[in-house]
XYZ file of C-alpha atoms in Angstrom:
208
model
C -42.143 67.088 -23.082
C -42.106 66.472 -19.084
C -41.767 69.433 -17.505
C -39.049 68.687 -15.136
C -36.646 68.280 -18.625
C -38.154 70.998 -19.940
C -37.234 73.490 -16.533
C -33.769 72.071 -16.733
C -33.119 72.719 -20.282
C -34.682 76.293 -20.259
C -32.224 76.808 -17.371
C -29.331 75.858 -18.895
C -30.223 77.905 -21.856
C -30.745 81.233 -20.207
C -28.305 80.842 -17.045
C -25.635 79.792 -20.251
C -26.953 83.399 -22.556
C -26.644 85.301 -19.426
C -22.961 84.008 -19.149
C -22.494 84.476 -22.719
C -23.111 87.985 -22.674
C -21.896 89.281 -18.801
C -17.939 87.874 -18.222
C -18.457 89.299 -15.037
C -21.851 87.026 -14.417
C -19.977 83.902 -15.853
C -16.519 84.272 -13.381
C -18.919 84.172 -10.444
C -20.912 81.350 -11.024
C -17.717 78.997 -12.902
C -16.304 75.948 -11.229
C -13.001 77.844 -9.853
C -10.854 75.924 -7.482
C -9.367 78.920 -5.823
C -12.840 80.053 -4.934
C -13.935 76.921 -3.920
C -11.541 76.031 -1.368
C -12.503 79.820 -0.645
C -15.876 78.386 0.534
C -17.673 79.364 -2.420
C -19.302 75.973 -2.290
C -22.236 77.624 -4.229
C -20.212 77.234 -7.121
C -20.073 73.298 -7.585
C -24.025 73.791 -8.427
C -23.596 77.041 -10.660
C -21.367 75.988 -12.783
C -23.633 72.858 -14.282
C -26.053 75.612 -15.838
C -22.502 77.407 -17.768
C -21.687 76.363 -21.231
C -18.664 77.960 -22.945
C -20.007 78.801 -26.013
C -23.467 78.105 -28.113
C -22.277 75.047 -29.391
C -21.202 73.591 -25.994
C -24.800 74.742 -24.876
C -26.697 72.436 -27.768
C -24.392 69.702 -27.815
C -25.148 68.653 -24.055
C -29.065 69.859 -24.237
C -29.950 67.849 -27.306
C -28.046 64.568 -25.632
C -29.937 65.201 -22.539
C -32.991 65.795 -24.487
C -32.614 62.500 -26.304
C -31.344 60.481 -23.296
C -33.917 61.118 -20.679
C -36.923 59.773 -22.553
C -35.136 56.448 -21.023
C -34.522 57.647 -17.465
C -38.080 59.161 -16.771
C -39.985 56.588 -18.410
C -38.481 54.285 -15.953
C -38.185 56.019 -12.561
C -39.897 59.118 -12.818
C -39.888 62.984 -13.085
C -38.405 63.386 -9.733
C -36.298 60.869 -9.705
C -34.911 61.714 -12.691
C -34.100 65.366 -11.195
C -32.756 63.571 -8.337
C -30.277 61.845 -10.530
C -29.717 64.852 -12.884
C -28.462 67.297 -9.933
C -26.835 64.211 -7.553
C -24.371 63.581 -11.225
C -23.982 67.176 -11.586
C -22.584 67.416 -8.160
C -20.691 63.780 -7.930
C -18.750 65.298 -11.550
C -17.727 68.398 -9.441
C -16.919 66.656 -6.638
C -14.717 63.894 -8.384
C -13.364 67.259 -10.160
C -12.421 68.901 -7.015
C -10.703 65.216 -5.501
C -8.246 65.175 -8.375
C -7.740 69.587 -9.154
C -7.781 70.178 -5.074
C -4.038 71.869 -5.310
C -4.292 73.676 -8.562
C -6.065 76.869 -7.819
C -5.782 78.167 -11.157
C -8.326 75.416 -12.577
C -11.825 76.260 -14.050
C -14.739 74.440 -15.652
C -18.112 74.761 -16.592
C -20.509 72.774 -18.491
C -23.772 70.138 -17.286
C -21.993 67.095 -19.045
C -21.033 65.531 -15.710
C -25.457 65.356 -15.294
C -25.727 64.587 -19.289
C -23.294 61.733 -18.118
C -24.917 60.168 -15.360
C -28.394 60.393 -17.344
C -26.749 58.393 -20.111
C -25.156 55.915 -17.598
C -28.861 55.526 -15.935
C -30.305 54.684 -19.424
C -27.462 52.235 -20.672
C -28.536 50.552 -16.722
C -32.039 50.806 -17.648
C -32.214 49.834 -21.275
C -30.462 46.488 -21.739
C -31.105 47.127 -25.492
C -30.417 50.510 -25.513
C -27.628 50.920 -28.749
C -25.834 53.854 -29.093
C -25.256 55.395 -32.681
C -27.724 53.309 -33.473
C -25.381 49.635 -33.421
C -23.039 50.162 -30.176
C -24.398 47.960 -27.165
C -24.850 50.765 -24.564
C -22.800 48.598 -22.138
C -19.574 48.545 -25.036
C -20.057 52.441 -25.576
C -20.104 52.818 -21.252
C -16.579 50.256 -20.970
C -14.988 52.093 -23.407
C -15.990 55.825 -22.771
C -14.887 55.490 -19.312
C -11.493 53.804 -20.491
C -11.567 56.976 -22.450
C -11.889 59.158 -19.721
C -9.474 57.537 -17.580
C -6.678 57.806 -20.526
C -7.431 61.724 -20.992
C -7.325 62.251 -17.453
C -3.867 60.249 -17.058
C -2.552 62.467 -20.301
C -4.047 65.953 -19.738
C -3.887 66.920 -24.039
C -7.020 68.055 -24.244
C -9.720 70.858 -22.910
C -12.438 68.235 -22.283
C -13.551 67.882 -18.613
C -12.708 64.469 -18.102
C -12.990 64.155 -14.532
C -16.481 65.307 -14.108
C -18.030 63.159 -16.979
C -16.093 60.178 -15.160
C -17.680 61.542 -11.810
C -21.267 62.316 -13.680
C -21.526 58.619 -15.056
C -20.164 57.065 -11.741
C -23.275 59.184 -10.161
C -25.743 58.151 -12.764
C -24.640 54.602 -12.280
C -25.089 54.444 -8.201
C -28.003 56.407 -8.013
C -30.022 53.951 -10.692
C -28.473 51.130 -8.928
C -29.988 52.485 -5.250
C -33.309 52.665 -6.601
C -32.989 49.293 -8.841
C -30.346 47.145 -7.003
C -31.982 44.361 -8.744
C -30.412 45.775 -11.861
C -27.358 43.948 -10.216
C -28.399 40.330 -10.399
C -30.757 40.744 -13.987
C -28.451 42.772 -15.518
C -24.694 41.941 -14.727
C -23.009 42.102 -17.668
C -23.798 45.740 -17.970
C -23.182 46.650 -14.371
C -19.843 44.577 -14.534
C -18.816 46.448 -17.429
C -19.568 49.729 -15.816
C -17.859 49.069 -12.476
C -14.618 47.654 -13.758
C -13.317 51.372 -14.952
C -14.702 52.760 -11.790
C -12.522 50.347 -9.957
C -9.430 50.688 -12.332
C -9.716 54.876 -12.140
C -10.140 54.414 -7.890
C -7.132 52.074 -8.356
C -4.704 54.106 -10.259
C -5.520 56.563 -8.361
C -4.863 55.097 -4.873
C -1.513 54.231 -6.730
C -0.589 57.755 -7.532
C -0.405 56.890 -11.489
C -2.651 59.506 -12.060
């Protein structure tokens, strides 16, 4: 295993048991609006390495663990840390745009990285299926329609924002390195921009 992934998932696993175990620990480190706009900035980095529970904690490592194969075959170690931690913070900082006025509002959690890693692969792997028969550019149209609708209706406990802001990282970071990606592979990038643009859109038009 490359041991860039393997740093970032031991950190996530031990930052996440530390927070399991020490409530205290866990409400310092959490994305917390209040404390944010407080100018605990430290926070939009802290949070990433959080995981609610045991099963939140797997769920994203083993996705991350099966998705970056893809990402660091193709750019590299660093580069792939560069796009792990820039997702991480473009999911909090999407996050923040959209929760600035409610103080009460906490998160934590690395799928907004595990997002823009996936993003990077479906960009880098034009055959790339997800679930095994999915075209990876289907699965990233539709998850990000997805996201959009359970943003706009707010039923849920999943962090839709930040995996919306972790794939729209994922996506520009790949395409800075690889802008040829745009011309040799536009039906994926198309396919990937057109939420962006709808969720930028709405927005702008206060309809959500």
């Amino acid at each position: 295993m490359n041991i860039v992934l393997l740093v970032i998932l031991a950190a996530n696993g031990l930052i996440s048991y530390k927070g399991f175990n020490d409530t205290h620990f866990f409400r310092k480190y959490e994305f917390h609006i209040g404390s944010i706009r407080s100018g605990e900035q430290f926070r939009m980095f802290s949070s990433g390495f959080l995981h609610v529970d045991l099963m939140h904690l797997l769920f994203n490592m083993f996705t991350l663990y099966m998705f970056a194969p893809f990402v660091i075959n193709s750019v590299g170690a660093m580069y792939f840390a560069y796009l792990y931690f820039g997702s991480l913070i473009a999911g909090n900082l999407l996050t923040l745009y959209f929760h600035k006025d409610e103080y009460y509002y906490r998160a934590v959690g690395a799928s907004g990285a595990v997002m823009g890693i996936i993003y990077s692969a479906i960009l880098l792997e034009p055959n790339l299926y997800m679930y095994g028969f999915i075209p990876g550019y289907i699965f990233g149209f539709a998850y990000l329609l997805f996201s959009i609708y359970g943003m706009k209706a707010k039923n849920d406990n999943i962090g839709h924002v930040a995996h919306f802001g972790g794939a729209i990282g994922g996506f520009v970071i790949t395409l800075v390195k690889f802008p040829f990606l745009i011309t040799e592979e536009p039906k994926t990038v198309i396919a990937l921009l057109v939420p962006i643009v709808i969720l930028f859109i709405m927005a702008k038009m206060k309809k959500i």
